[in-house]
């Protein structure tokens, strides 16, 4: 069984990615690392702890990572993020707080040590800014040790969702993403090219409510707020994009997508700061390090998504009936 680490900025689609992973028998989650992005880092870490409690997985440790981008000293949540994910990152739905605390070790140390221990048997999926990964690379340039790294981020063949060239996760720390792409590490990029082809509607959240567990009811309520937000910002889609869950799904089963293999960089200067694009200096280098997902079997993915998330949501606990703020 593959070992899995999720690097999350825990908002709504991170919540769904976590549920997908917990419902996947092919992988064992050995830890979650937290970063900034959809919310402040500490809010995201507490969301991860609370969700793990809700899903009955208090055994999974959570590690706090970067609280801001490499070249900044602070981080402010963007208004667009607050609109989409709510001020608390979970659609302003109040789920029970966790009594647990994050581990003492920093996230980058956990990443390095886990890669050393598990090597090719480790899968790492990053669904927020790439800062934790960049910090691990700066501390140990060989930290990946052959592990599989998949990121949710970037846009190669479609416009960005922050501006015409900039995708949100890359925009939060372009330098970190550029370090990752230029490091020579093998990366699978699951970007807007495919994630906006995978959509969830109120039909699916209604099915979760029929499960009847507290976890199912909470996640349905959280996801309904996400669908509602998408109805405001992108009504032409007809649902909400399953960005982070698709990255987890492709990491587990690459046959869900087809790929274009290349060498990427991130533009760090205006007017195209944050753009993910081919690296002209490595255009003719036969060693290609990034696999970019360009097509996806959306129907098969959605079927798998509903099955695996629903499996996770079957868990029930008396504690989950207590409503309190996250």
Tab-separated table of C-alpha atoms in Angstrom:
chain	number	residue	atom	x	y	z
A	1	UNK	CA	0.000	0.000	0.000
A	2	UNK	CA	1.346	3.420	-0.972
A	3	UNK	CA	2.022	5.932	1.805
A	4	UNK	CA	0.388	9.327	1.231
A	5	UNK	CA	1.029	12.836	2.548
A	6	UNK	CA	-1.423	15.635	1.780
A	7	UNK	CA	-0.038	19.195	1.809
A	8	UNK	CA	-3.181	21.301	2.317
A	9	UNK	CA	-4.364	24.882	2.737
A	10	UNK	CA	-7.554	23.419	4.058
A	11	UNK	CA	-10.499	25.004	2.344
A	12	UNK	CA	-13.520	23.265	0.863
A	13	UNK	CA	-11.938	21.330	-1.993
A	14	UNK	CA	-9.080	20.329	0.340
A	15	UNK	CA	-11.766	18.889	2.631
A	16	UNK	CA	-13.140	16.885	-0.304
A	17	UNK	CA	-9.628	15.785	-1.303
A	18	UNK	CA	-9.037	14.521	2.233
A	19	UNK	CA	-12.315	12.598	2.191
A	20	UNK	CA	-11.431	11.111	-1.203
A	21	UNK	CA	-8.054	9.943	0.067
A	22	UNK	CA	-9.555	8.459	3.239
A	23	UNK	CA	-11.999	6.506	1.089
A	24	UNK	CA	-9.230	5.134	-1.165
A	25	UNK	CA	-8.013	1.636	-0.242
A	26	UNK	CA	-4.836	1.976	-2.327
A	27	UNK	CA	-3.210	4.506	0.008
A	28	UNK	CA	-2.469	5.034	3.693
A	29	UNK	CA	-2.338	8.671	4.819
A	30	UNK	CA	0.680	9.011	7.107
A	31	UNK	CA	0.352	12.737	7.719
A	32	UNK	CA	-1.008	16.098	6.656
A	33	UNK	CA	1.137	19.197	6.293
A	34	UNK	CA	-0.489	22.603	6.466
A	35	UNK	CA	0.212	25.821	4.631
A	36	UNK	CA	-1.403	29.196	3.913
A	37	UNK	CA	-3.622	29.897	0.899
A	38	UNK	CA	-7.396	29.550	1.084
A	39	UNK	CA	-7.069	30.619	4.732
A	40	UNK	CA	-4.319	31.514	7.162
A	41	UNK	CA	-2.053	28.556	7.920
A	42	UNK	CA	-3.228	28.107	11.511
A	43	UNK	CA	-6.877	28.158	10.443
A	44	UNK	CA	-6.145	25.535	7.806
A	45	UNK	CA	-4.289	23.341	10.306
A	46	UNK	CA	-7.200	23.511	12.737
A	47	UNK	CA	-9.596	22.696	9.891
A	48	UNK	CA	-7.536	19.609	9.064
A	49	UNK	CA	-7.567	18.451	12.680
A	50	UNK	CA	-11.323	19.028	12.984
A	51	UNK	CA	-12.064	17.184	9.745
A	52	UNK	CA	-9.925	14.225	10.762
A	53	UNK	CA	-11.914	14.053	14.012
A	54	UNK	CA	-15.158	14.259	12.042
A	55	UNK	CA	-14.027	11.397	9.808
A	56	UNK	CA	-12.830	9.292	12.742
A	57	UNK	CA	-9.128	9.489	11.894
A	58	UNK	CA	-7.576	11.101	14.958
A	59	UNK	CA	-4.587	8.803	14.401
A	60	UNK	CA	-3.304	10.880	11.461
A	61	UNK	CA	-0.797	13.575	12.529
A	62	UNK	CA	-0.928	17.149	11.246
A	63	UNK	CA	2.169	19.325	10.843
A	64	UNK	CA	2.185	23.127	10.531
A	65	UNK	CA	4.251	24.477	7.663
A	66	UNK	CA	4.794	27.831	5.985
A	67	UNK	CA	2.590	30.732	7.059
A	68	UNK	CA	3.582	32.993	4.162
A	69	UNK	CA	5.388	32.997	0.825
A	70	UNK	CA	9.169	32.653	0.593
A	71	UNK	CA	9.754	36.320	-0.198
A	72	UNK	CA	7.128	37.761	2.107
A	73	UNK	CA	6.843	38.125	5.881
A	74	UNK	CA	3.053	38.079	6.163
A	75	UNK	CA	0.025	36.683	4.363
A	76	UNK	CA	-3.437	38.151	3.872
A	77	UNK	CA	-6.316	35.994	2.653
A	78	UNK	CA	-7.578	37.204	-0.706
A	79	UNK	CA	-11.169	38.374	-0.906
A	80	UNK	CA	-11.813	35.877	-3.704
A	81	UNK	CA	-10.705	33.046	-1.411
A	82	UNK	CA	-12.989	34.272	1.363
A	83	UNK	CA	-15.890	34.399	-1.100
A	84	UNK	CA	-15.303	30.885	-2.379
A	85	UNK	CA	-14.270	29.115	0.828
A	86	UNK	CA	-15.835	31.326	3.494
A	87	UNK	CA	-13.936	33.165	6.214
A	88	UNK	CA	-13.235	29.936	8.086
A	89	UNK	CA	-12.292	27.978	4.957
A	90	UNK	CA	-15.257	25.621	5.289
A	91	UNK	CA	-18.009	27.733	3.809
A	92	UNK	CA	-18.624	29.367	7.208
A	93	UNK	CA	-20.143	26.070	8.355
A	94	UNK	CA	-19.363	25.484	12.035
A	95	UNK	CA	-18.083	21.957	12.675
A	96	UNK	CA	-16.848	20.652	16.032
A	97	UNK	CA	-13.406	21.843	17.091
A	98	UNK	CA	-10.646	19.339	17.633
A	99	UNK	CA	-8.968	18.943	20.994
A	100	UNK	CA	-5.779	17.864	19.237
A	101	UNK	CA	-2.837	20.108	18.387
A	102	UNK	CA	-0.421	19.921	15.452
A	103	UNK	CA	2.839	18.053	15.899
A	104	UNK	CA	5.924	19.939	17.118
A	105	UNK	CA	8.092	19.121	14.082
A	106	UNK	CA	7.863	21.584	11.157
A	107	UNK	CA	6.215	20.382	7.980
A	108	UNK	CA	9.353	20.495	5.830
A	109	UNK	CA	11.214	18.218	8.273
A	110	UNK	CA	8.354	15.714	8.199
A	111	UNK	CA	8.407	15.767	4.391
A	112	UNK	CA	12.165	15.164	4.272
A	113	UNK	CA	12.135	12.369	6.848
A	114	UNK	CA	9.120	10.652	5.266
A	115	UNK	CA	10.742	10.699	1.818
A	116	UNK	CA	13.938	9.220	3.282
A	117	UNK	CA	11.974	6.473	4.995
A	118	UNK	CA	9.538	5.532	2.247
A	119	UNK	CA	11.231	6.634	-1.013
A	120	UNK	CA	9.346	5.424	-4.079
A	121	UNK	CA	6.536	4.093	-1.895
A	122	UNK	CA	5.577	7.645	-0.871
A	123	UNK	CA	3.085	9.811	-2.740
A	124	UNK	CA	2.944	13.518	-1.896
A	125	UNK	CA	0.006	15.621	-3.087
A	126	UNK	CA	0.212	19.397	-2.646
A	127	UNK	CA	-3.038	21.335	-3.100
A	128	UNK	CA	-2.001	24.808	-1.932
A	129	UNK	CA	1.011	27.050	-2.533
A	130	UNK	CA	4.238	25.097	-3.044
A	131	UNK	CA	6.092	26.769	-0.165
A	132	UNK	CA	6.472	23.691	2.054
A	133	UNK	CA	7.937	21.725	-0.854
A	134	UNK	CA	10.313	24.549	-1.766
A	135	UNK	CA	11.482	24.796	1.848
A	136	UNK	CA	12.147	21.054	1.887
A	137	UNK	CA	14.139	21.353	-1.358
A	138	UNK	CA	16.165	24.261	0.002
A	139	UNK	CA	16.979	22.286	3.146
A	140	UNK	CA	17.682	19.030	1.277
A	141	UNK	CA	17.854	19.258	-2.559
A	142	UNK	CA	17.389	15.481	-2.773
A	143	UNK	CA	14.558	15.294	-0.262
A	144	UNK	CA	12.087	13.688	-2.672
A	145	UNK	CA	14.167	10.458	-2.814
A	146	UNK	CA	12.137	9.105	-5.715
A	147	UNK	CA	8.729	9.749	-4.171
A	148	UNK	CA	5.812	10.652	-6.412
A	149	UNK	CA	4.850	14.340	-6.217
A	150	UNK	CA	1.561	15.633	-7.625
A	151	UNK	CA	0.460	19.256	-7.366
A	152	UNK	CA	-2.850	20.956	-7.900
A	153	UNK	CA	-1.865	24.202	-9.535
A	154	UNK	CA	-1.054	25.973	-12.743
A	155	UNK	CA	-2.732	26.463	-16.082
A	156	UNK	CA	-0.926	25.628	-19.309
A	157	UNK	CA	-3.574	25.590	-22.040
A	158	UNK	CA	-6.375	27.605	-20.409
A	159	UNK	CA	-6.557	31.030	-18.722
A	160	UNK	CA	-5.783	31.423	-15.037
A	161	UNK	CA	-8.410	31.974	-12.374
A	162	UNK	CA	-6.712	35.017	-10.812
A	163	UNK	CA	-5.958	36.820	-14.077
A	164	UNK	CA	-5.535	35.658	-17.690
A	165	UNK	CA	-2.288	33.791	-16.911
A	166	UNK	CA	-2.203	33.167	-13.166
A	167	UNK	CA	-3.677	30.212	-11.270
A	168	UNK	CA	-4.449	30.748	-7.573
A	169	UNK	CA	-2.059	28.289	-5.903
A	170	UNK	CA	0.878	29.378	-8.048
A	171	UNK	CA	-0.011	33.039	-7.516
A	172	UNK	CA	0.334	32.719	-3.728
A	173	UNK	CA	4.060	31.924	-4.028
A	174	UNK	CA	5.421	31.973	-7.599
A	175	UNK	CA	9.023	31.693	-6.384
A	176	UNK	CA	8.275	28.468	-4.526
A	177	UNK	CA	6.587	26.905	-7.550
A	178	UNK	CA	9.472	27.979	-9.782
A	179	UNK	CA	11.984	26.365	-7.406
A	180	UNK	CA	9.976	23.155	-7.549
A	181	UNK	CA	9.684	23.100	-11.354
A	182	UNK	CA	13.365	23.921	-11.919
A	183	UNK	CA	14.661	21.479	-9.275
A	184	UNK	CA	14.709	18.455	-11.546
A	185	UNK	CA	12.164	16.730	-9.321
A	186	UNK	CA	9.598	14.646	-11.202
A	187	UNK	CA	6.239	16.418	-10.862
A	188	UNK	CA	2.714	15.707	-12.063
A	189	UNK	CA	0.807	18.970	-12.545
A	190	UNK	CA	-2.967	18.798	-12.260
A	191	UNK	CA	-4.068	22.297	-13.209
A	192	UNK	CA	-7.092	24.197	-14.422
A	193	UNK	CA	-6.667	22.459	-17.787
A	194	UNK	CA	-8.463	19.451	-16.266
A	195	UNK	CA	-9.907	20.432	-12.884
A	196	UNK	CA	-12.572	22.681	-14.393
A	197	UNK	CA	-13.795	19.727	-16.418
A	198	UNK	CA	-14.793	17.929	-13.200
A	199	UNK	CA	-17.896	19.447	-11.659
A	200	UNK	CA	-20.118	18.724	-8.670
A	201	UNK	CA	-23.757	19.818	-8.289
A	202	UNK	CA	-26.472	19.883	-5.641
A	203	UNK	CA	-27.566	16.448	-6.901
A	204	UNK	CA	-24.422	14.903	-5.435
A	205	UNK	CA	-24.617	16.742	-2.108
A	206	UNK	CA	-28.242	15.611	-1.770
A	207	UNK	CA	-26.990	12.033	-2.091
A	208	UNK	CA	-24.583	12.632	0.804
A	209	UNK	CA	-27.412	13.872	2.997
A	210	UNK	CA	-29.195	10.591	2.423
A	211	UNK	CA	-26.256	8.817	4.123
A	212	UNK	CA	-27.452	10.491	7.303
A	213	UNK	CA	-24.227	10.600	9.334
A	214	UNK	CA	-23.018	13.849	10.911
A	215	UNK	CA	-19.946	13.767	8.653
A	216	UNK	CA	-22.118	13.444	5.543
A	217	UNK	CA	-24.439	16.263	6.618
A	218	UNK	CA	-21.575	18.614	7.456
A	219	UNK	CA	-19.711	17.942	4.213
A	220	UNK	CA	-22.899	18.359	2.173
A	221	UNK	CA	-23.525	21.728	3.838
A	222	UNK	CA	-19.919	22.814	3.330
A	223	UNK	CA	-19.978	21.800	-0.343
A	224	UNK	CA	-23.332	23.462	-1.007
A	225	UNK	CA	-21.732	26.785	-0.059
A	226	UNK	CA	-18.945	26.044	-2.557
A	227	UNK	CA	-21.446	25.308	-5.329
A	228	UNK	CA	-23.289	28.519	-4.462
A	229	UNK	CA	-20.057	30.518	-4.702
A	230	UNK	CA	-19.325	29.035	-8.120
A	231	UNK	CA	-22.805	30.070	-9.198
A	232	UNK	CA	-21.701	33.644	-8.505
A	233	UNK	CA	-18.176	33.632	-9.973
A	234	UNK	CA	-18.587	31.139	-12.837
A	235	UNK	CA	-22.280	30.417	-13.513
A	236	UNK	CA	-21.432	29.071	-16.976
A	237	UNK	CA	-19.828	25.973	-15.414
A	238	UNK	CA	-23.019	24.647	-13.840
A	239	UNK	CA	-21.280	23.347	-10.705
A	240	UNK	CA	-18.148	23.627	-8.592
A	241	UNK	CA	-14.705	22.552	-9.760
A	242	UNK	CA	-13.201	19.524	-7.998
A	243	UNK	CA	-9.648	20.868	-8.119
A	244	UNK	CA	-7.935	19.223	-5.146
A	245	UNK	CA	-9.813	15.896	-5.219
A	246	UNK	CA	-8.802	15.419	-8.860
A	247	UNK	CA	-5.133	15.887	-7.954
A	248	UNK	CA	-5.455	13.154	-5.321
A	249	UNK	CA	-7.337	10.917	-7.747
A	250	UNK	CA	-4.728	11.250	-10.501
A	251	UNK	CA	-1.927	10.650	-8.006
A	252	UNK	CA	-3.633	7.377	-7.072
A	253	UNK	CA	-4.749	6.420	-10.598
A	254	UNK	CA	-2.874	8.235	-13.411
A	255	UNK	CA	-5.008	6.458	-16.029
A	256	UNK	CA	-7.743	8.998	-15.286
A	257	UNK	CA	-5.808	11.573	-17.347
A	258	UNK	CA	-3.557	11.986	-20.349
A	259	UNK	CA	-0.370	14.012	-20.070
A	260	UNK	CA	1.989	16.325	-21.919
A	261	UNK	CA	5.560	15.954	-20.695
A	262	UNK	CA	7.764	19.041	-20.660
A	263	UNK	CA	10.026	21.257	-18.558
A	264	UNK	CA	8.177	24.095	-16.862
A	265	UNK	CA	9.034	27.348	-15.153
A	266	UNK	CA	7.038	30.096	-13.473
A	267	UNK	CA	7.349	33.682	-14.682
A	268	UNK	CA	8.468	35.846	-11.778
A	269	UNK	CA	8.209	39.301	-13.372
A	270	UNK	CA	5.285	41.401	-14.482
A	271	UNK	CA	3.196	41.473	-16.588
A	272	UNK	CA	3.093	37.672	-16.541
A	273	UNK	CA	4.095	36.977	-12.947
A	274	UNK	CA	2.731	33.621	-11.801
A	275	UNK	CA	2.337	32.138	-15.286
A	276	UNK	CA	3.188	28.427	-15.657
A	277	UNK	CA	4.861	27.963	-19.038
A	278	UNK	CA	7.491	25.902	-20.798
A	279	UNK	CA	11.087	26.702	-19.842
A	280	UNK	CA	12.780	27.902	-23.014
A	281	UNK	CA	16.227	27.225	-21.540
A	282	UNK	CA	15.378	23.534	-21.197
A	283	UNK	CA	13.304	23.224	-24.342
A	284	UNK	CA	15.716	20.785	-25.979
A	285	UNK	CA	16.733	18.988	-22.821
A	286	UNK	CA	15.725	15.349	-23.371
A	287	UNK	CA	15.134	14.935	-19.631
A	288	UNK	CA	11.577	16.188	-19.061
A	289	UNK	CA	10.533	16.559	-15.439
A	290	UNK	CA	6.873	17.662	-15.461
A	291	UNK	CA	3.831	15.717	-16.624
A	292	UNK	CA	0.952	18.129	-17.255
A	293	UNK	CA	-2.544	16.632	-17.214
A	294	UNK	CA	-4.383	17.852	-20.310
A	295	UNK	CA	-7.433	15.586	-20.567
A	296	UNK	CA	-9.437	13.739	-17.934
A	297	UNK	CA	-12.055	11.013	-17.895
A	298	UNK	CA	-14.468	13.222	-15.980
A	299	UNK	CA	-17.309	10.691	-15.922
A	300	UNK	CA	-15.182	7.915	-14.433
A	301	UNK	CA	-13.582	10.308	-11.973
A	302	UNK	CA	-16.932	11.600	-10.707
A	303	UNK	CA	-18.157	8.036	-10.210
A	304	UNK	CA	-15.013	7.202	-8.217
A	305	UNK	CA	-15.266	10.491	-6.323
A	306	UNK	CA	-18.799	9.832	-5.134
A	307	UNK	CA	-18.020	6.250	-4.138
A	308	UNK	CA	-14.852	7.078	-2.202
A	309	UNK	CA	-16.100	10.218	-0.484
A	310	UNK	CA	-19.345	8.483	0.448
A	311	UNK	CA	-17.317	5.636	1.964
A	312	UNK	CA	-15.462	8.155	4.132
A	313	UNK	CA	-18.700	9.852	5.174
A	314	UNK	CA	-20.178	6.632	6.554
A	315	UNK	CA	-18.232	7.182	9.770
A	316	UNK	CA	-20.397	8.336	12.660
A	317	UNK	CA	-19.500	9.695	16.086
A	318	UNK	CA	-21.578	11.137	18.900
A	319	UNK	CA	-19.065	13.973	19.214
A	320	UNK	CA	-19.814	15.081	15.672
A	321	UNK	CA	-23.334	16.013	16.714
A	322	UNK	CA	-22.028	18.891	18.791
A	323	UNK	CA	-21.991	22.061	16.748
A	324	UNK	CA	-19.202	24.518	17.571
A	325	UNK	CA	-16.934	26.857	15.678
A	326	UNK	CA	-13.746	25.778	13.901
